[in-house]
mmCIF file of C-alpha atoms and ligand atoms in Angstrom:
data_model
loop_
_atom_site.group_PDB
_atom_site.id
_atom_site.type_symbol
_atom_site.label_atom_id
_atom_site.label_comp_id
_atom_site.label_asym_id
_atom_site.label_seq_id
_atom_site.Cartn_x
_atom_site.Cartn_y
_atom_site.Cartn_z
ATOM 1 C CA UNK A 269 -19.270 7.831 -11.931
ATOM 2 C CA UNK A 270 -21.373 8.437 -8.834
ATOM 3 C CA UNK A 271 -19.309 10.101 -5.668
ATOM 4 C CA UNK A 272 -20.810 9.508 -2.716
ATOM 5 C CA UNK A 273 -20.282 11.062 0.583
ATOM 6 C CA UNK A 274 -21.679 9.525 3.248
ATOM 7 C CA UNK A 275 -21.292 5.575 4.670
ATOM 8 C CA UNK A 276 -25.550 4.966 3.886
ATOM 9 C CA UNK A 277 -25.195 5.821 0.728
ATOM 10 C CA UNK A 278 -22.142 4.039 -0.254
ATOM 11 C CA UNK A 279 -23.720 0.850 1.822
ATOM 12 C CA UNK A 280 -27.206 1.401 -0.355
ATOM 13 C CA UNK A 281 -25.082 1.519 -3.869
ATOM 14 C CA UNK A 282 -23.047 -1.119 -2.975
ATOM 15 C CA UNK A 283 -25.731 -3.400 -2.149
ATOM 16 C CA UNK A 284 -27.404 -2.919 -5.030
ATOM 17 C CA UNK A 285 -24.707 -3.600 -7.359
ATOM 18 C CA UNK A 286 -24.544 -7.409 -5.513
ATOM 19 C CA UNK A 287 -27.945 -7.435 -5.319
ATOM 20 C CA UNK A 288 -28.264 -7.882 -8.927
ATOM 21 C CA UNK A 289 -25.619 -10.569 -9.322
ATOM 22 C CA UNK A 290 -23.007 -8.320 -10.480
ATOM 23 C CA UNK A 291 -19.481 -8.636 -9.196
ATOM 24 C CA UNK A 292 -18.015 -5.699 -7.524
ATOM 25 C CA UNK A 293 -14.210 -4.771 -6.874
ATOM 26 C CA UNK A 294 -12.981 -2.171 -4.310
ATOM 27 C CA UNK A 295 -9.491 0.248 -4.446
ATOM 28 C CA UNK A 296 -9.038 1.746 -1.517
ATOM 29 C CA UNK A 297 -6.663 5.139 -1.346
ATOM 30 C CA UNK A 298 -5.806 8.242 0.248
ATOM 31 C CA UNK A 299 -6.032 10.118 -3.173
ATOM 32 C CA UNK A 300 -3.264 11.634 -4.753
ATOM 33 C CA UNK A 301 -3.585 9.066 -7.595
ATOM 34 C CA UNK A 302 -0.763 8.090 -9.743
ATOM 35 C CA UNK A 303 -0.061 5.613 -11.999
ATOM 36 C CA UNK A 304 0.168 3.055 -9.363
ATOM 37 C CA UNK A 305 -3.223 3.494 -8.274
ATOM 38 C CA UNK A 306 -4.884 3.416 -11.755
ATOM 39 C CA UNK A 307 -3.261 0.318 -12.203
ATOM 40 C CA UNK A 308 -5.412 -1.075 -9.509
ATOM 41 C CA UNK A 309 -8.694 0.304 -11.168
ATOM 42 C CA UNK A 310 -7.117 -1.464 -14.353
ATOM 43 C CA UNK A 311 -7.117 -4.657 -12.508
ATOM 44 C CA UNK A 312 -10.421 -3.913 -10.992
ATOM 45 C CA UNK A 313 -12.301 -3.550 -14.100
ATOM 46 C CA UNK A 314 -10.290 -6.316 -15.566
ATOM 47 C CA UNK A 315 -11.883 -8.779 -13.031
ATOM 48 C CA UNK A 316 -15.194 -7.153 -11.764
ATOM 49 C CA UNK A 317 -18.336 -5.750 -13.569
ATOM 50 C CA UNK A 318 -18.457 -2.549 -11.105
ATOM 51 C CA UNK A 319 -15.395 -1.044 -9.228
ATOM 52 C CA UNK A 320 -15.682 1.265 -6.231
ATOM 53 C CA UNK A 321 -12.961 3.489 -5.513
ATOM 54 C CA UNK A 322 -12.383 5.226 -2.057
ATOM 55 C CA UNK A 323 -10.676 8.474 -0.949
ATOM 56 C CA UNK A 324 -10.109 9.130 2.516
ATOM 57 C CA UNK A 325 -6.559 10.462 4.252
ATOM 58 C CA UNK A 326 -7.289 8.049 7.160
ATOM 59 C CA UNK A 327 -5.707 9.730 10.531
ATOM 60 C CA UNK A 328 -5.402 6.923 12.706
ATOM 61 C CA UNK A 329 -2.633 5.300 10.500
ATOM 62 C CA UNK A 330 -0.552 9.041 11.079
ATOM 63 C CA UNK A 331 1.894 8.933 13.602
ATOM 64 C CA UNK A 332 1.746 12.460 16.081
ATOM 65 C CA UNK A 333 5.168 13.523 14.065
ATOM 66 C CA UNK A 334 3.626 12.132 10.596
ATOM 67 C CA UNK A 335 2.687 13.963 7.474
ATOM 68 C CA UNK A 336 -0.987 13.649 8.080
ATOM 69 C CA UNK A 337 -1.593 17.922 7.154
ATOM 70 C CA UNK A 338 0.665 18.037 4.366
ATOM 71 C CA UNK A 339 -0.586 14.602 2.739
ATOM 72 C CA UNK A 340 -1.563 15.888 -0.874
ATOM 73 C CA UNK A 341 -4.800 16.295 -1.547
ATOM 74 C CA UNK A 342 -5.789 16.610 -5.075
ATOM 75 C CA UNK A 343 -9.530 15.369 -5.014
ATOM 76 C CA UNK A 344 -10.572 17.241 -8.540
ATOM 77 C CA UNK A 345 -8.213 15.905 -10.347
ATOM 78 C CA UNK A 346 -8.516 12.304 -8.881
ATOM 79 C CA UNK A 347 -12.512 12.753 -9.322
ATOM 80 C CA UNK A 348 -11.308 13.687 -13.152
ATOM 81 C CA UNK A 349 -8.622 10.469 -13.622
ATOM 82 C CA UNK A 350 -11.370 8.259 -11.701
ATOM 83 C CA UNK A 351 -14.555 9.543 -14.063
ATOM 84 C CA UNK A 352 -11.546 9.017 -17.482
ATOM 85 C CA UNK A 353 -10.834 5.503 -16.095
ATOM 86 C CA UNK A 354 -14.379 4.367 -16.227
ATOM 87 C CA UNK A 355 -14.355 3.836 -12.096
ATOM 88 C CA UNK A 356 -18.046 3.359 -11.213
ATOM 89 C CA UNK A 357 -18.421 4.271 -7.473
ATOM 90 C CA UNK A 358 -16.589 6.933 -5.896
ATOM 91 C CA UNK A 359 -16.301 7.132 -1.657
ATOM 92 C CA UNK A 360 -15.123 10.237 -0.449
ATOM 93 C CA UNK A 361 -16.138 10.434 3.704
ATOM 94 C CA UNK A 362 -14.869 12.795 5.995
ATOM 95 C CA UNK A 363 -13.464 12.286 8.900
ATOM 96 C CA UNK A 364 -16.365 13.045 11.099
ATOM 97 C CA UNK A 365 -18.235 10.475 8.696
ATOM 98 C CA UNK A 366 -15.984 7.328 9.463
ATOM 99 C CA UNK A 367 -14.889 8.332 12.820
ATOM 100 C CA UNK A 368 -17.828 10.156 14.311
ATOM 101 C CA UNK A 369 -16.837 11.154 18.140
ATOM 102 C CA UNK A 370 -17.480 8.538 20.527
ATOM 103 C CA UNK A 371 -15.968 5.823 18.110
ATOM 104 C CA UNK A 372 -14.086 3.615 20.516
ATOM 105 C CA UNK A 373 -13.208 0.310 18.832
ATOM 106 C CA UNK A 374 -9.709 -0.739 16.746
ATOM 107 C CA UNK A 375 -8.857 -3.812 14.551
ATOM 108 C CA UNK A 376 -5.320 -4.577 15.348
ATOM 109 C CA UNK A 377 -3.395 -7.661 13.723
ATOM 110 C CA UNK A 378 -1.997 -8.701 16.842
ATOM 111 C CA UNK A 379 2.227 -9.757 15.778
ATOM 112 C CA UNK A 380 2.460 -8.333 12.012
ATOM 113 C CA UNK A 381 1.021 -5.325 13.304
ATOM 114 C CA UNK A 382 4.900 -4.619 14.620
ATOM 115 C CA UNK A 383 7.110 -5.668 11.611
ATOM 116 C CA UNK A 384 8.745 -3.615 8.901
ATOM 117 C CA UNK A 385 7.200 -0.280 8.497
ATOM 118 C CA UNK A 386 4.702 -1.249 11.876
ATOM 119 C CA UNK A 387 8.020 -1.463 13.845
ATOM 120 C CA UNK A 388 8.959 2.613 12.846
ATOM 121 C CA UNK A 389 5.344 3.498 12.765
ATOM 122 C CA UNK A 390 3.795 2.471 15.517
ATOM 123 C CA UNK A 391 0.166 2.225 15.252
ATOM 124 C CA UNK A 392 0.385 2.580 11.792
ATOM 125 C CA UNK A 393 -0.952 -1.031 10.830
ATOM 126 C CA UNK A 394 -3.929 -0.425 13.272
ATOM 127 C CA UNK A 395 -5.140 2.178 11.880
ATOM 128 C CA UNK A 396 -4.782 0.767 8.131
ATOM 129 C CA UNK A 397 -6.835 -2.405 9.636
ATOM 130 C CA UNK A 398 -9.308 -0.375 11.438
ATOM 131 C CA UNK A 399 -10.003 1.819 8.392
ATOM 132 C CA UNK A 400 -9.748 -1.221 5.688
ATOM 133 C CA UNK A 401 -12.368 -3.268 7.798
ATOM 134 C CA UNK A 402 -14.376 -0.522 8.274
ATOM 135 C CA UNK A 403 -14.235 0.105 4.604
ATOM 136 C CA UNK A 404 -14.637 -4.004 3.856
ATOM 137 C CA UNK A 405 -17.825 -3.328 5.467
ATOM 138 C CA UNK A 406 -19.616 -0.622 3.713
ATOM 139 C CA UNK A 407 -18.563 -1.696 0.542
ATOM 140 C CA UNK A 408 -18.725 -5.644 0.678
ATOM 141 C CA UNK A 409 -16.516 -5.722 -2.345
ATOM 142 C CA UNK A 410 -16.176 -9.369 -4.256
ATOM 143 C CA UNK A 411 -12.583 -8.012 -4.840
ATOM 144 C CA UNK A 412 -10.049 -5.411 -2.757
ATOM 145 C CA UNK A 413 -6.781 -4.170 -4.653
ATOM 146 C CA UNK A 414 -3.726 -3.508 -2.903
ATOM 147 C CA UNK A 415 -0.396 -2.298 -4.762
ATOM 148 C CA UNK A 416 2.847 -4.625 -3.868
ATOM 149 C CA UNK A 417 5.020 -2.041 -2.732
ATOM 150 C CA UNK A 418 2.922 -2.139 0.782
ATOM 151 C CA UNK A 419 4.210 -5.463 1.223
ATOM 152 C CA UNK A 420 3.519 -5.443 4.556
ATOM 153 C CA UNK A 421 0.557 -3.712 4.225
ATOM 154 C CA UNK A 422 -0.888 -6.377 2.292
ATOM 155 C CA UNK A 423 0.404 -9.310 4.582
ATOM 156 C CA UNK A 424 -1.712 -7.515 7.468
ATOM 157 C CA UNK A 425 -4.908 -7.049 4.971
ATOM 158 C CA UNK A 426 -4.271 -10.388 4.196
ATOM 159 C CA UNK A 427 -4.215 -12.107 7.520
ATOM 160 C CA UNK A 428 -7.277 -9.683 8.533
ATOM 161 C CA UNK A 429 -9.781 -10.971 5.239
ATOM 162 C CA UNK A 430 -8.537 -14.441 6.853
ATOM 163 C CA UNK A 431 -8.609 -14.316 10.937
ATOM 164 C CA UNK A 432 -11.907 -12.820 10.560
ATOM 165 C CA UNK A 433 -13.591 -14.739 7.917
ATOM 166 C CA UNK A 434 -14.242 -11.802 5.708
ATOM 167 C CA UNK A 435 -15.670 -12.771 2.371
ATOM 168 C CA UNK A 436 -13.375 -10.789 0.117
ATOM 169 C CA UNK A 437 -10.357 -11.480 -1.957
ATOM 170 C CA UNK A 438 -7.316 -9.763 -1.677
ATOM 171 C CA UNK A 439 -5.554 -8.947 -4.651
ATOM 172 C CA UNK A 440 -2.425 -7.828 -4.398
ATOM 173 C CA UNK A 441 -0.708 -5.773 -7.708
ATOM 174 C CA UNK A 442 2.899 -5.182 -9.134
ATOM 175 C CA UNK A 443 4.889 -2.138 -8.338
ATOM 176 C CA UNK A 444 4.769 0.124 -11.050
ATOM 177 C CA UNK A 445 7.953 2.341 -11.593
ATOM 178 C CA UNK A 446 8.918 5.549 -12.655
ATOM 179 C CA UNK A 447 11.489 4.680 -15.821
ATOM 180 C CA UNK A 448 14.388 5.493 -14.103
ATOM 181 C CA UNK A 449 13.063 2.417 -11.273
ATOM 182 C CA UNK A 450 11.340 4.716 -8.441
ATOM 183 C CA UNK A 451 7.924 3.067 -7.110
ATOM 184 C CA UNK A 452 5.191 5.211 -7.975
ATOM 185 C CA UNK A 453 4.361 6.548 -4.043
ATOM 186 C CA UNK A 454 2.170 9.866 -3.637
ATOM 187 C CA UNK A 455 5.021 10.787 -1.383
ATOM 188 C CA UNK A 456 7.218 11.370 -4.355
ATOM 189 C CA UNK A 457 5.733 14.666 -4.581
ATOM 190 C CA UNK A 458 7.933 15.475 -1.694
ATOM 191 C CA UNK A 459 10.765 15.049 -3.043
ATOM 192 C CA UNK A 460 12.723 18.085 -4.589
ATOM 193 C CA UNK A 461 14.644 17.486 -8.269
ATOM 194 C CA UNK A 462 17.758 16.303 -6.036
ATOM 195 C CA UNK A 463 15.763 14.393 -3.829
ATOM 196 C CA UNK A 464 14.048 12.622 -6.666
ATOM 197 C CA UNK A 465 17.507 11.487 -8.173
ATOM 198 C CA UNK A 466 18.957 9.789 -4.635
ATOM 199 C CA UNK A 467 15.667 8.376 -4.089
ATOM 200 C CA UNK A 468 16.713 5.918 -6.790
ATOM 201 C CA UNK A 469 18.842 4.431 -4.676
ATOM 202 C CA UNK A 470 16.265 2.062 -3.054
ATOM 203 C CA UNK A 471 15.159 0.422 -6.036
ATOM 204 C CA UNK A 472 19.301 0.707 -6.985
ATOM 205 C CA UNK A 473 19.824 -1.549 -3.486
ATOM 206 C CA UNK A 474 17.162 -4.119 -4.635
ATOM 207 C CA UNK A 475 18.758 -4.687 -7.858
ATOM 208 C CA UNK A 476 21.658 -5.336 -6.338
ATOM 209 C CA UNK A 477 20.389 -7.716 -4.023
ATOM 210 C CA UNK A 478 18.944 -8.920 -6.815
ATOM 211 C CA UNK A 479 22.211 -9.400 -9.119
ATOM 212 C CA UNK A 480 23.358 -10.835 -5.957
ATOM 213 C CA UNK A 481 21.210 -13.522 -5.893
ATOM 214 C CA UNK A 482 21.051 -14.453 -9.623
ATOM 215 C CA UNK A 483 24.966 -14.758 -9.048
ATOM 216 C CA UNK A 484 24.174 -17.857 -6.627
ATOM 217 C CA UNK A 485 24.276 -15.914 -2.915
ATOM 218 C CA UNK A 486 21.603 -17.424 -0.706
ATOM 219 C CA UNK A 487 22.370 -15.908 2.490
ATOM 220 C CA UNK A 488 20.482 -13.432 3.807
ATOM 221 C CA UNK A 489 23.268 -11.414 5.809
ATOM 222 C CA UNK A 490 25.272 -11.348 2.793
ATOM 223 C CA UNK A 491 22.766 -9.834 0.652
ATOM 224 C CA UNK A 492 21.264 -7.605 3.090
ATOM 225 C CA UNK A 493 24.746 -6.133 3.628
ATOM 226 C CA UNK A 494 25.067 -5.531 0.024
ATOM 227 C CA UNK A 495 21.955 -3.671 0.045
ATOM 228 C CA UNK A 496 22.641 -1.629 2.850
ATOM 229 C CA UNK A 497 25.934 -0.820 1.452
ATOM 230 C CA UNK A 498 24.361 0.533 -1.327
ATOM 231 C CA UNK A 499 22.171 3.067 0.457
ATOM 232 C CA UNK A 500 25.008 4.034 2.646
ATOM 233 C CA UNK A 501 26.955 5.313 -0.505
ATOM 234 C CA UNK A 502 23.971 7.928 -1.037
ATOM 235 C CA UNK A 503 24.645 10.692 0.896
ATOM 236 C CA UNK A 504 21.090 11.842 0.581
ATOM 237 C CA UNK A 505 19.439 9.264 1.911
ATOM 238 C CA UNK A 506 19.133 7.626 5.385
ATOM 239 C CA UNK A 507 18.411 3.968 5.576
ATOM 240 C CA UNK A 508 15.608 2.813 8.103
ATOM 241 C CA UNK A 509 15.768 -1.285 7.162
ATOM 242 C CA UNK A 510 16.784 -3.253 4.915
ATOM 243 C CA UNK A 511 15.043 -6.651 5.653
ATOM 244 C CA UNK A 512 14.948 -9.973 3.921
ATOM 245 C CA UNK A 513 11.310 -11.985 5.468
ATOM 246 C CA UNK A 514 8.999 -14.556 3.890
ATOM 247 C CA UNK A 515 5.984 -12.796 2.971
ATOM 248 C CA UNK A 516 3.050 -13.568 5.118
ATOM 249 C CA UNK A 517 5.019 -13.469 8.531
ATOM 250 C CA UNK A 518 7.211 -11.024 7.565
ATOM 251 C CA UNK A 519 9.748 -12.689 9.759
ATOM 252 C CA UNK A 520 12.932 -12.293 8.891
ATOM 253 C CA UNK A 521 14.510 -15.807 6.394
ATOM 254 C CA UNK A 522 17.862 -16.553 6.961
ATOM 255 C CA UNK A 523 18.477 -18.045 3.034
ATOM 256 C CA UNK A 524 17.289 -16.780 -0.097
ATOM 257 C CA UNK A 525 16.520 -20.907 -1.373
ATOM 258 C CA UNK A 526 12.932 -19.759 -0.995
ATOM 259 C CA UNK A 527 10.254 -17.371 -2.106
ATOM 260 C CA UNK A 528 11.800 -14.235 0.006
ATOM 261 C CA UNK A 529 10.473 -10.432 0.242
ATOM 262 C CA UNK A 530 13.313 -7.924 -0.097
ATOM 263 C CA UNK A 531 12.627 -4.580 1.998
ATOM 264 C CA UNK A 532 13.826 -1.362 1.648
ATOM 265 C CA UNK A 533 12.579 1.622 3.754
ATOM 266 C CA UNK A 534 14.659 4.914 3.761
ATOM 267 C CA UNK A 535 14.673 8.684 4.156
ATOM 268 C CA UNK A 536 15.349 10.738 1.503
ATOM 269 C CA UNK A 537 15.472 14.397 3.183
ATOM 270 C CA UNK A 538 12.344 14.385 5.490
ATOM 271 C CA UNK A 539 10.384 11.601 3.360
ATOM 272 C CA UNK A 540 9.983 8.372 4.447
ATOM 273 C CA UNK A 541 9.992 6.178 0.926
ATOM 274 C CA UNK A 542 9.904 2.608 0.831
ATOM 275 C CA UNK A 543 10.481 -0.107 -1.819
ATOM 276 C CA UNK A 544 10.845 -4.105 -2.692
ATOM 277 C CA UNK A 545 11.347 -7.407 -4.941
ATOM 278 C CA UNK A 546 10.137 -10.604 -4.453
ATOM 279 C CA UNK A 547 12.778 -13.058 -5.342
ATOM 280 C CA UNK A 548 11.240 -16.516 -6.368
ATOM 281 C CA UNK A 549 12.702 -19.862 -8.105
ATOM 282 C CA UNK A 550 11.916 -18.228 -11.672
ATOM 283 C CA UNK A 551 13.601 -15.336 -11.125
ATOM 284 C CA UNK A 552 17.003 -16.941 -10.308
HETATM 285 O O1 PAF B 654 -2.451 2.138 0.916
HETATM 286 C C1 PAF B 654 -3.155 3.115 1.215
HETATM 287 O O2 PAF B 654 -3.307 4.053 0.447
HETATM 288 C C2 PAF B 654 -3.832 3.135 2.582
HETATM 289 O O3 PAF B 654 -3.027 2.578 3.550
HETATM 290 C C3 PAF B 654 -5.217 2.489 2.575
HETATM 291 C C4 PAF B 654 -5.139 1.010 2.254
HETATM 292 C C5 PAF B 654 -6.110 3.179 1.561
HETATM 293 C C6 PAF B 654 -5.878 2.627 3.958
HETATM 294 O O4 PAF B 654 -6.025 3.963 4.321
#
């Protein structure tokens, strides 16, 4: 695996790789790797004969009171999972690198930019936009993999590939879970042992919701009161939404009949954790 450093590099490699015919596919991260994340370079390699991986903590999608300093950072042993997995390309810029001072322009998706987790973190969707196009643009990738449980974060990557033309597909891939049902998140290092029991409780809520539906509710009020419900009755955590949306407008659907993306974001102490199902025909 070859890390790079610098954007004319990583454009030069990149290039090259296409250049010869060869397909390339692109996981983008802020480090911290988990299971989650090598499930995307499992899909990548699956799919494309050369995958580029990123790592960059990207600041402009940190809120003032965020956890942009404490983010872990654990860049030797990602470089060591990375080099295991057979990952091809590895992009590690700093700051000054993608940002350099002067920089002056934002993407914003205009609408989805505000919904979900863009509605309690504002400016958090433009700076995953900014930073994704940015890195759509070095890399050039055939392929980009995005893990499910950023729902909405993939509805906004998805409507920017599309509004401006870009020629990449987005593939989006399933939550993996702890066994006990929490989404792999490299905010789950935040969580002390108590903390990591109650955090449960989101995935808990979207069983129920879940149950709910397989026992014939359709109605959205219902079922989002049964999932609040549940959250409520763990003392540890703090709900922020629990939302029930169609998938690419993430506005909210007032029946279930549908495909329908079930949205859970709560504290648990000071950490923001966030979770969801997709309920389709099939899984009624
Ligand atoms: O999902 C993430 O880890 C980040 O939001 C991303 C897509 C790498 C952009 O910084």
């Amino acid at each position: 695996m070859k890390r790079i450093a610098t954007i004319a590099e990583m454009k030069a490699a990149c290039r090259r790789v296409t250049r010869n015919g060869k397909t390339l596919g692109f996981v983008p991260t802020m480090g911290a790797l988990h299971e989650g994340h090598l499930s995307l370079v499992h899909a990548s390699k699956a799919r494309c004969d050369v995958t580029a991986v990123s790592i960059f903590v990207n600041p402009l999608q940190f809120g003032p009171a965020e956890d942009l300093n404490k983010y872990p950072r654990t860049m030797e042993r990602d470089t060591a999972l990375l080099e295991q997995l057979g990952a091809d390309l590895l992009f590690t810029p700093g700051v000054e690198e993608m940002y350099p001072t002067g920089a002056q322009t934002y993407v914003l998706v205009e609408g989805l930019s505000d919904k979900l987790d863009g509605a309690s973190r504002p400016g958090h969707f433009r700076g995953v936009a900014t930073v994704v196009a940015k890195l759509f643009e070095i890399v050039r990738p055939d392929f980009a993999f995005f893990g499910q449980k950023d729902a909405a974060q993939a509805a906004v990557l998805r409507k920017l590939v599309n509004d401006l033309d870009m020629d990449v597909e987005v593939v989006v891939c399933p939550i993996v879970r702890e066994k006990d049902g929490l989404a792999m998140s490299s905010r789950n290092a935040y969580l002390t042992s108590e903390q990591r029991q109650q955090a449960t409780v989101l995935y808990r809520s979207l069983l129920r919701v879940q149950a709910a539906v397989d026992h014939g509710e359709r109605d959205s009020a219902k079922l989002i009161e049964i999932g609040k419900h549940v959250i409520a009755n763990e003392a540890g955590a703090k709900l922020d939404y629990f939302a029930i949306v169609d998938l690419d407008t993430l506005d909210p659907v007032v029946d279930v009949s549908h495909c329908a993306l079930v949205a859970v974001a709560a504290y648990v102490g000071s950490t923001r954790l966030i979770d969801n199902v997709l309920i389709t025909a099939s899984s009624r």
